[in-house]
Amino acid sequence: MALQRNGSSFSVSEFLLICFPNFQSWQHWLSLPLSLLFLLAMGANTTLLITIRMEAALHEPMYYLLSLLSVLDIVLCLTVIPKVLAIFWFDLRSIGFSSCFLQMFIMNSFLTMESCTFMVMAYDRYVAICHPLRYPSIITDKFVIRAAIFVVTRNGLFTMPVPILSSRLRYCAENIIKNCICTNMSISKLSCDNITLNQLYQFVMGWTLLGSDLILIFLSYSFILKTVQRIKAEGAMAKALSTCGSHFILILFFSTVLLVLVITNLARKKIPPDVPILLNVLHHLIPPALNPIVYGVRTKEIKQGIQKLMRKL
């Protein structure tokens, strides 16, 4: 039952996800490209993880951080996309109360974990280019372990209140979510309680975590560019920039999709509501699908490792 009577009011036991409420016929057209992107993301990230695991030359901190990014991408895809495809293909719109808030927690925490991982990777490139002689003593396996613990702990703790605050709201009757996934804003609007605290925490948490990461990434690359400009050896500048080119492209993908999503949400009155819904889904697909491909194409060691893996199969 979607609604349970409790005295004179109703309490919600499950939600119904309505993808593209104004253009539900889009679902059939979108299911094919979304499923192909999902398979690409899962296959590419899995291949990258296996390659790094099997190739001894890739057992370095930079590639361990890339492995962490791939794990985060895989979890984000598995949390969101299978449910979206189940809605498209089998009309399985219902999602349990607890499952919905678990999905919300994973999406919020792993999205900020991904941003934080980009920040750590930017620091790795900063040390490699600005302090190359100290790189082996600073960026060690122990550093990667500590960085991974920091990424998980910081973002897990700071994002946990978001689903907790949402789950403690009273949902009196309405249980139809006009979205493909359980976002905080889509769900909290259904509550008959005051959601000011919920919205305020979401806003402050999001901009604090993502904003601080972007500022530190910007500072890292500012120092990198200053250092590169002082390099006078022939070909040294190009080599230095190529070492962080792949990383910069990944940040650009991540930030651009996120920025477009934020802008469309702020301009909801001028943009059809189905557009932010589609962008929200694509944000959990496009970066995960492109991240391993960019590194695989641009990094010689990874490319060679994948070729060795393919020959063994």
mmCIF file of C-alpha atoms in Angstrom:
data_model
loop_
_atom_site.group_PDB
_atom_site.id
_atom_site.type_symbol
_atom_site.label_atom_id
_atom_site.label_comp_id
_atom_site.label_asym_id
_atom_site.label_seq_id
_atom_site.Cartn_x
_atom_site.Cartn_y
_atom_site.Cartn_z
ATOM 1 C CA MET A 1 0.000 0.000 0.000
ATOM 2 C CA ALA A 2 1.293 3.446 -0.871
ATOM 3 C CA LEU A 3 -0.698 5.119 1.916
ATOM 4 C CA GLN A 4 -1.445 3.902 5.423
ATOM 5 C CA ARG A 5 -4.144 5.409 7.625
ATOM 6 C CA ASN A 6 -2.887 6.726 10.957
ATOM 7 C CA GLY A 7 -5.728 8.244 12.955
ATOM 8 C CA SER A 8 -7.344 10.946 10.838
ATOM 9 C CA SER A 9 -4.330 11.388 8.514
ATOM 10 C CA PHE A 10 -2.306 9.234 6.163
ATOM 11 C CA SER A 11 1.352 8.191 6.328
ATOM 12 C CA VAL A 12 3.367 7.248 3.262
ATOM 13 C CA SER A 13 4.977 3.796 3.106
ATOM 14 C CA GLU A 14 6.262 4.064 -0.470
ATOM 15 C CA PHE A 15 6.694 6.593 -3.254
ATOM 16 C CA LEU A 16 5.846 6.514 -6.952
ATOM 17 C CA LEU A 17 8.502 7.865 -9.339
ATOM 18 C CA ILE A 18 7.007 9.588 -12.384
ATOM 19 C CA CYS A 19 9.748 10.217 -14.932
ATOM 20 C CA PHE A 20 9.102 13.110 -17.312
ATOM 21 C CA PRO A 21 5.581 13.896 -16.084
ATOM 22 C CA ASN A 22 4.809 16.080 -19.135
ATOM 23 C CA PHE A 23 6.431 13.873 -21.788
ATOM 24 C CA GLN A 24 6.255 10.275 -20.587
ATOM 25 C CA SER A 25 6.472 9.059 -24.187
ATOM 26 C CA TRP A 26 10.163 10.129 -24.078
ATOM 27 C CA GLN A 27 10.893 7.143 -21.863
ATOM 28 C CA HIS A 28 10.802 4.642 -24.723
ATOM 29 C CA TRP A 29 13.165 6.722 -26.859
ATOM 30 C CA LEU A 30 15.581 7.392 -23.997
ATOM 31 C CA SER A 31 15.824 3.844 -22.692
ATOM 32 C CA LEU A 32 18.180 2.669 -25.470
ATOM 33 C CA PRO A 33 20.853 5.436 -25.218
ATOM 34 C CA LEU A 34 20.666 5.381 -21.418
ATOM 35 C CA SER A 35 21.137 1.610 -21.287
ATOM 36 C CA LEU A 36 24.074 1.832 -23.720
ATOM 37 C CA LEU A 37 25.673 4.596 -21.630
ATOM 38 C CA PHE A 38 25.127 2.497 -18.501
ATOM 39 C CA LEU A 39 26.813 -0.548 -20.067
ATOM 40 C CA LEU A 40 29.654 1.670 -21.289
ATOM 41 C CA ALA A 41 30.163 3.198 -17.833
ATOM 42 C CA MET A 42 30.099 -0.158 -16.052
ATOM 43 C CA GLY A 43 32.304 -1.893 -18.625
ATOM 44 C CA ALA A 44 34.869 0.902 -18.905
ATOM 45 C CA ASN A 45 35.240 1.391 -15.152
ATOM 46 C CA THR A 46 35.422 -2.354 -14.485
ATOM 47 C CA THR A 47 38.069 -2.753 -17.197
ATOM 48 C CA LEU A 48 40.061 0.126 -15.715
ATOM 49 C CA LEU A 49 39.923 -1.368 -12.213
ATOM 50 C CA ILE A 50 41.022 -4.808 -13.462
ATOM 51 C CA THR A 51 43.823 -3.262 -15.531
ATOM 52 C CA ILE A 52 45.184 -1.285 -12.565
ATOM 53 C CA ARG A 53 44.904 -4.374 -10.376
ATOM 54 C CA MET A 54 46.674 -6.686 -12.859
ATOM 55 C CA GLU A 55 49.370 -4.338 -14.198
ATOM 56 C CA ALA A 56 52.276 -3.901 -11.754
ATOM 57 C CA ALA A 57 53.428 -0.695 -13.490
ATOM 58 C CA LEU A 58 50.133 0.947 -12.467
ATOM 59 C CA HIS A 59 50.552 0.237 -8.768
ATOM 60 C CA GLU A 60 51.202 3.889 -8.010
ATOM 61 C CA PRO A 61 49.282 6.489 -5.923
ATOM 62 C CA MET A 62 47.955 8.360 -8.971
ATOM 63 C CA TYR A 63 46.322 5.205 -10.337
ATOM 64 C CA TYR A 64 45.022 4.193 -6.899
ATOM 65 C CA LEU A 65 43.193 7.538 -6.772
ATOM 66 C CA LEU A 66 41.818 6.827 -10.249
ATOM 67 C CA SER A 67 40.631 3.430 -8.963
ATOM 68 C CA LEU A 68 38.794 5.203 -6.124
ATOM 69 C CA LEU A 69 37.102 7.444 -8.691
ATOM 70 C CA SER A 70 36.024 4.395 -10.709
ATOM 71 C CA VAL A 71 34.550 2.690 -7.634
ATOM 72 C CA LEU A 72 32.540 5.833 -6.835
ATOM 73 C CA ASP A 73 31.295 6.014 -10.439
ATOM 74 C CA ILE A 74 30.206 2.357 -10.409
ATOM 75 C CA VAL A 75 28.269 2.768 -7.161
ATOM 76 C CA LEU A 76 26.560 5.947 -8.412
ATOM 77 C CA CYS A 77 25.498 4.222 -11.635
ATOM 78 C CA LEU A 78 24.186 1.134 -9.839
ATOM 79 C CA THR A 79 22.270 3.289 -7.356
ATOM 80 C CA VAL A 80 20.390 5.307 -9.962
ATOM 81 C CA ILE A 81 20.305 3.844 -13.463
ATOM 82 C CA PRO A 82 18.876 0.303 -12.916
ATOM 83 C CA LYS A 83 15.811 1.813 -11.198
ATOM 84 C CA VAL A 84 15.393 4.366 -14.008
ATOM 85 C CA LEU A 85 15.558 1.616 -16.641
ATOM 86 C CA ALA A 86 13.094 -0.508 -14.610
ATOM 87 C CA ILE A 87 10.647 2.405 -14.765
ATOM 88 C CA PHE A 88 11.187 2.818 -18.511
ATOM 89 C CA TRP A 89 10.947 -0.872 -19.419
ATOM 90 C CA PHE A 90 8.638 -2.453 -16.834
ATOM 91 C CA ASP A 91 6.754 0.544 -15.377
ATOM 92 C CA LEU A 92 8.091 -0.320 -11.886
ATOM 93 C CA ARG A 93 7.494 3.132 -10.446
ATOM 94 C CA SER A 94 7.149 2.279 -6.763
ATOM 95 C CA ILE A 95 10.083 2.566 -4.383
ATOM 96 C CA GLY A 96 9.985 1.812 -0.664
ATOM 97 C CA PHE A 97 10.254 4.591 1.911
ATOM 98 C CA SER A 98 13.610 3.363 3.277
ATOM 99 C CA SER A 99 14.981 2.520 -0.193
ATOM 100 C CA CYS A 100 14.200 6.023 -1.412
ATOM 101 C CA PHE A 101 16.136 7.721 1.392
ATOM 102 C CA LEU A 102 18.999 5.244 1.055
ATOM 103 C CA GLN A 103 19.245 6.175 -2.628
ATOM 104 C CA MET A 104 19.201 9.851 -1.639
ATOM 105 C CA PHE A 105 22.056 9.342 0.839
ATOM 106 C CA ILE A 106 24.229 7.432 -1.640
ATOM 107 C CA MET A 107 23.663 10.012 -4.380
ATOM 108 C CA ASN A 108 24.501 12.979 -2.129
ATOM 109 C CA SER A 109 27.476 11.379 -0.404
ATOM 110 C CA PHE A 110 29.088 9.729 -3.431
ATOM 111 C CA LEU A 111 28.645 12.835 -5.588
ATOM 112 C CA THR A 112 30.574 14.907 -3.025
ATOM 113 C CA MET A 113 33.078 12.049 -2.585
ATOM 114 C CA GLU A 114 33.753 12.233 -6.318
ATOM 115 C CA SER A 115 34.311 15.991 -6.103
ATOM 116 C CA CYS A 116 36.646 15.485 -3.133
ATOM 117 C CA THR A 117 38.573 12.806 -5.052
ATOM 118 C CA PHE A 118 39.122 15.284 -7.889
ATOM 119 C CA MET A 119 40.506 17.699 -5.304
ATOM 120 C CA VAL A 120 42.960 15.081 -3.973
ATOM 121 C CA MET A 121 43.982 14.235 -7.552
ATOM 122 C CA ALA A 122 44.605 17.944 -8.217
ATOM 123 C CA TYR A 123 46.871 18.048 -5.156
ATOM 124 C CA ASP A 124 48.678 14.978 -6.482
ATOM 125 C CA ARG A 125 49.350 16.777 -9.794
ATOM 126 C CA TYR A 126 50.383 19.941 -7.915
ATOM 127 C CA VAL A 127 53.043 18.046 -5.941
ATOM 128 C CA ALA A 128 54.195 16.130 -9.043
ATOM 129 C CA ILE A 129 54.814 19.313 -11.053
ATOM 130 C CA CYS A 130 55.612 21.955 -8.430
ATOM 131 C CA HIS A 131 57.652 19.736 -6.061
ATOM 132 C CA PRO A 132 58.817 16.772 -8.194
ATOM 133 C CA LEU A 133 61.759 15.879 -5.941
ATOM 134 C CA ARG A 134 59.499 15.624 -2.888
ATOM 135 C CA TYR A 135 56.729 13.737 -4.720
ATOM 136 C CA PRO A 136 57.848 10.186 -3.718
ATOM 137 C CA SER A 137 58.007 11.162 -0.044
ATOM 138 C CA ILE A 138 54.684 13.078 0.011
ATOM 139 C CA ILE A 139 52.390 11.068 -2.297
ATOM 140 C CA THR A 140 52.790 7.575 -0.871
ATOM 141 C CA ASP A 141 50.510 4.568 -0.487
ATOM 142 C CA LYS A 142 49.874 5.698 3.088
ATOM 143 C CA PHE A 143 48.823 9.111 1.749
ATOM 144 C CA VAL A 144 46.306 7.449 -0.592
ATOM 145 C CA ILE A 145 44.819 5.401 2.279
ATOM 146 C CA ARG A 146 44.492 8.502 4.457
ATOM 147 C CA ALA A 147 43.011 10.475 1.547
ATOM 148 C CA ALA A 148 40.437 7.718 0.862
ATOM 149 C CA ILE A 149 39.435 7.662 4.549
ATOM 150 C CA PHE A 150 39.115 11.465 4.507
ATOM 151 C CA VAL A 151 37.018 11.414 1.308
ATOM 152 C CA VAL A 152 34.585 8.808 2.677
ATOM 153 C CA THR A 153 34.369 10.167 6.238
ATOM 154 C CA ARG A 154 34.010 13.866 5.437
ATOM 155 C CA ASN A 155 31.345 13.476 2.794
ATOM 156 C CA GLY A 156 29.499 10.597 4.470
ATOM 157 C CA LEU A 157 29.120 12.501 7.749
ATOM 158 C CA PHE A 158 28.204 15.868 6.212
ATOM 159 C CA THR A 159 25.604 14.437 3.798
ATOM 160 C CA MET A 160 23.972 12.030 6.255
ATOM 161 C CA PRO A 161 21.655 14.698 7.778
ATOM 162 C CA VAL A 162 20.019 15.297 4.369
ATOM 163 C CA PRO A 163 18.110 11.950 4.150
ATOM 164 C CA ILE A 164 17.625 11.925 7.937
ATOM 165 C CA LEU A 165 15.903 15.329 7.878
ATOM 166 C CA SER A 166 13.789 14.284 4.883
ATOM 167 C CA SER A 167 12.781 10.936 6.406
ATOM 168 C CA ARG A 168 11.631 12.633 9.630
ATOM 169 C CA LEU A 169 9.160 14.865 7.773
ATOM 170 C CA ARG A 170 5.468 13.953 7.759
ATOM 171 C CA TYR A 171 4.159 12.819 4.387
ATOM 172 C CA CYS A 172 0.442 13.057 4.866
ATOM 173 C CA ALA A 173 -1.071 11.952 1.579
ATOM 174 C CA GLU A 174 0.853 12.810 -1.596
ATOM 175 C CA ASN A 175 3.422 10.168 -2.595
ATOM 176 C CA ILE A 176 4.038 10.899 -6.295
ATOM 177 C CA ILE A 177 7.593 12.096 -6.985
ATOM 178 C CA LYS A 178 7.874 13.964 -10.271
ATOM 179 C CA ASN A 179 11.377 12.731 -10.917
ATOM 180 C CA CYS A 180 13.225 9.568 -11.963
ATOM 181 C CA ILE A 181 15.234 9.447 -8.736
ATOM 182 C CA CYS A 182 14.769 10.314 -5.065
ATOM 183 C CA THR A 183 16.242 13.792 -4.847
ATOM 184 C CA ASN A 184 15.850 15.734 -1.617
ATOM 185 C CA MET A 185 14.005 18.668 -3.185
ATOM 186 C CA SER A 186 11.552 16.465 -5.099
ATOM 187 C CA ILE A 187 10.617 14.504 -1.960
ATOM 188 C CA SER A 188 10.558 17.284 0.631
ATOM 189 C CA LYS A 189 8.011 19.215 -1.460
ATOM 190 C CA LEU A 190 5.526 16.389 -0.760
ATOM 191 C CA SER A 191 5.716 16.933 2.991
ATOM 192 C CA CYS A 192 3.067 18.725 4.987
ATOM 193 C CA ASP A 193 5.759 20.006 7.418
ATOM 194 C CA ASN A 194 7.946 23.091 7.241
ATOM 195 C CA ILE A 195 10.939 22.153 5.051
ATOM 196 C CA THR A 196 13.003 25.334 5.533
ATOM 197 C CA LEU A 197 15.673 23.586 7.649
ATOM 198 C CA ASN A 198 15.884 20.741 5.147
ATOM 199 C CA GLN A 199 16.365 23.084 2.186
ATOM 200 C CA LEU A 200 18.822 25.311 4.070
ATOM 201 C CA TYR A 201 21.038 22.409 5.120
ATOM 202 C CA GLN A 202 21.016 20.969 1.577
ATOM 203 C CA PHE A 203 22.056 24.350 0.163
ATOM 204 C CA VAL A 204 24.787 25.057 2.737
ATOM 205 C CA MET A 205 26.144 21.497 2.668
ATOM 206 C CA GLY A 206 26.258 21.326 -1.131
ATOM 207 C CA TRP A 207 27.955 24.656 -1.684
ATOM 208 C CA THR A 208 30.355 24.173 1.255
ATOM 209 C CA LEU A 209 31.600 20.736 0.166
ATOM 210 C CA LEU A 210 31.554 21.207 -3.611
ATOM 211 C CA GLY A 211 32.586 24.871 -3.378
ATOM 212 C CA SER A 212 35.609 24.209 -1.172
ATOM 213 C CA ASP A 213 36.729 21.377 -3.469
ATOM 214 C CA LEU A 214 36.474 23.578 -6.575
ATOM 215 C CA ILE A 215 38.382 26.417 -4.878
ATOM 216 C CA LEU A 216 41.228 24.075 -3.890
ATOM 217 C CA ILE A 217 41.283 22.558 -7.392
ATOM 218 C CA PHE A 218 41.485 26.059 -8.880
ATOM 219 C CA LEU A 219 44.340 27.007 -6.536
ATOM 220 C CA SER A 220 46.231 23.793 -7.373
ATOM 221 C CA TYR A 221 46.043 24.456 -11.097
ATOM 222 C CA SER A 222 46.944 28.124 -10.614
ATOM 223 C CA PHE A 223 50.184 27.061 -8.904
ATOM 224 C CA ILE A 224 50.760 24.434 -11.599
ATOM 225 C CA LEU A 225 50.419 27.013 -14.396
ATOM 226 C CA LYS A 226 52.797 29.410 -12.629
ATOM 227 C CA THR A 227 55.371 26.644 -12.255
ATOM 228 C CA VAL A 228 54.975 25.485 -15.858
ATOM 229 C CA GLN A 229 55.517 29.038 -17.165
ATOM 230 C CA ARG A 230 58.913 29.111 -15.458
ATOM 231 C CA ILE A 231 60.066 25.856 -17.080
ATOM 232 C CA LYS A 232 62.480 26.753 -19.877
ATOM 233 C CA ALA A 233 63.683 23.312 -20.977
ATOM 234 C CA GLU A 234 62.509 22.369 -24.467
ATOM 235 C CA GLY A 235 59.423 20.162 -24.377
ATOM 236 C CA ALA A 236 59.253 20.260 -20.577
ATOM 237 C CA MET A 237 56.189 22.514 -20.534
ATOM 238 C CA ALA A 238 54.223 20.243 -22.881
ATOM 239 C CA LYS A 239 55.195 17.169 -20.868
ATOM 240 C CA ALA A 240 54.204 18.831 -17.582
ATOM 241 C CA LEU A 241 50.819 19.906 -18.943
ATOM 242 C CA SER A 242 50.139 16.478 -20.463
ATOM 243 C CA THR A 243 50.520 14.837 -17.049
ATOM 244 C CA CYS A 244 47.498 16.728 -15.736
ATOM 245 C CA GLY A 245 45.582 17.084 -19.020
ATOM 246 C CA SER A 246 43.416 13.995 -18.457
ATOM 247 C CA HIS A 247 42.597 15.061 -14.927
ATOM 248 C CA PHE A 248 41.636 18.574 -16.058
ATOM 249 C CA ILE A 249 39.301 17.143 -18.736
ATOM 250 C CA LEU A 250 37.547 14.955 -16.131
ATOM 251 C CA ILE A 251 37.032 17.964 -13.845
ATOM 252 C CA LEU A 252 35.664 19.917 -16.820
ATOM 253 C CA PHE A 253 33.121 17.166 -17.593
ATOM 254 C CA PHE A 254 32.068 16.900 -13.951
ATOM 255 C CA SER A 255 31.815 20.661 -13.359
ATOM 256 C CA THR A 256 30.073 21.459 -16.653
ATOM 257 C CA VAL A 257 27.294 18.898 -16.201
ATOM 258 C CA LEU A 258 26.866 19.962 -12.554
ATOM 259 C CA LEU A 259 26.791 23.663 -13.492
ATOM 260 C CA VAL A 260 24.195 23.108 -16.229
ATOM 261 C CA LEU A 261 22.084 21.103 -13.757
ATOM 262 C CA VAL A 262 22.248 23.913 -11.157
ATOM 263 C CA ILE A 263 21.370 26.607 -13.721
ATOM 264 C CA THR A 264 18.381 24.670 -15.071
ATOM 265 C CA ASN A 265 17.088 24.073 -11.550
ATOM 266 C CA LEU A 266 17.377 27.788 -10.745
ATOM 267 C CA ALA A 267 15.533 28.663 -13.950
ATOM 268 C CA ARG A 268 12.734 26.115 -13.540
ATOM 269 C CA LYS A 269 10.025 28.641 -14.462
ATOM 270 C CA LYS A 270 11.616 29.284 -17.871
ATOM 271 C CA ILE A 271 12.675 25.695 -18.612
ATOM 272 C CA PRO A 272 10.331 22.677 -18.961
ATOM 273 C CA PRO A 273 10.485 20.585 -15.732
ATOM 274 C CA ASP A 274 11.479 17.477 -17.682
ATOM 275 C CA VAL A 275 14.822 19.052 -18.691
ATOM 276 C CA PRO A 276 16.308 19.170 -15.136
ATOM 277 C CA ILE A 277 15.071 15.593 -14.582
ATOM 278 C CA LEU A 278 16.910 14.397 -17.699
ATOM 279 C CA LEU A 279 20.070 16.320 -16.758
ATOM 280 C CA ASN A 280 19.952 14.822 -13.263
ATOM 281 C CA VAL A 281 19.920 11.324 -14.732
ATOM 282 C CA LEU A 282 22.664 12.139 -17.251
ATOM 283 C CA HIS A 283 24.847 13.562 -14.471
ATOM 284 C CA HIS A 284 24.974 10.035 -13.016
ATOM 285 C CA LEU A 285 25.901 8.570 -16.419
ATOM 286 C CA ILE A 286 28.039 10.893 -18.546
ATOM 287 C CA PRO A 287 30.987 11.512 -16.151
ATOM 288 C CA PRO A 288 31.186 7.813 -15.110
ATOM 289 C CA ALA A 289 31.159 6.759 -18.781
ATOM 290 C CA LEU A 290 33.770 9.308 -19.892
ATOM 291 C CA ASN A 291 36.200 9.248 -16.936
ATOM 292 C CA PRO A 292 37.887 5.869 -17.670
ATOM 293 C CA ILE A 293 37.803 6.459 -21.432
ATOM 294 C CA VAL A 294 39.655 9.781 -21.142
ATOM 295 C CA TYR A 295 42.360 8.252 -18.955
ATOM 296 C CA GLY A 296 42.538 5.143 -21.112
ATOM 297 C CA VAL A 297 43.023 7.168 -24.294
ATOM 298 C CA ARG A 298 45.400 9.816 -22.912
ATOM 299 C CA THR A 299 47.553 7.729 -20.532
ATOM 300 C CA LYS A 300 50.101 5.488 -22.257
ATOM 301 C CA GLU A 301 50.581 3.178 -19.251
ATOM 302 C CA ILE A 302 46.842 2.504 -18.924
ATOM 303 C CA LYS A 303 46.472 2.023 -22.665
ATOM 304 C CA GLN A 304 49.277 -0.533 -22.666
ATOM 305 C CA GLY A 305 47.806 -2.272 -19.604
ATOM 306 C CA ILE A 306 44.396 -2.583 -21.285
ATOM 307 C CA GLN A 307 46.016 -3.980 -24.429
ATOM 308 C CA LYS A 308 47.832 -6.622 -22.347
ATOM 309 C CA LEU A 309 44.573 -7.487 -20.581
ATOM 310 C CA MET A 310 42.738 -7.874 -23.898
ATOM 311 C CA ARG A 311 45.455 -10.205 -25.221
ATOM 312 C CA LYS A 312 45.073 -12.437 -22.143
ATOM 313 C CA LEU A 313 41.307 -12.813 -22.654
#
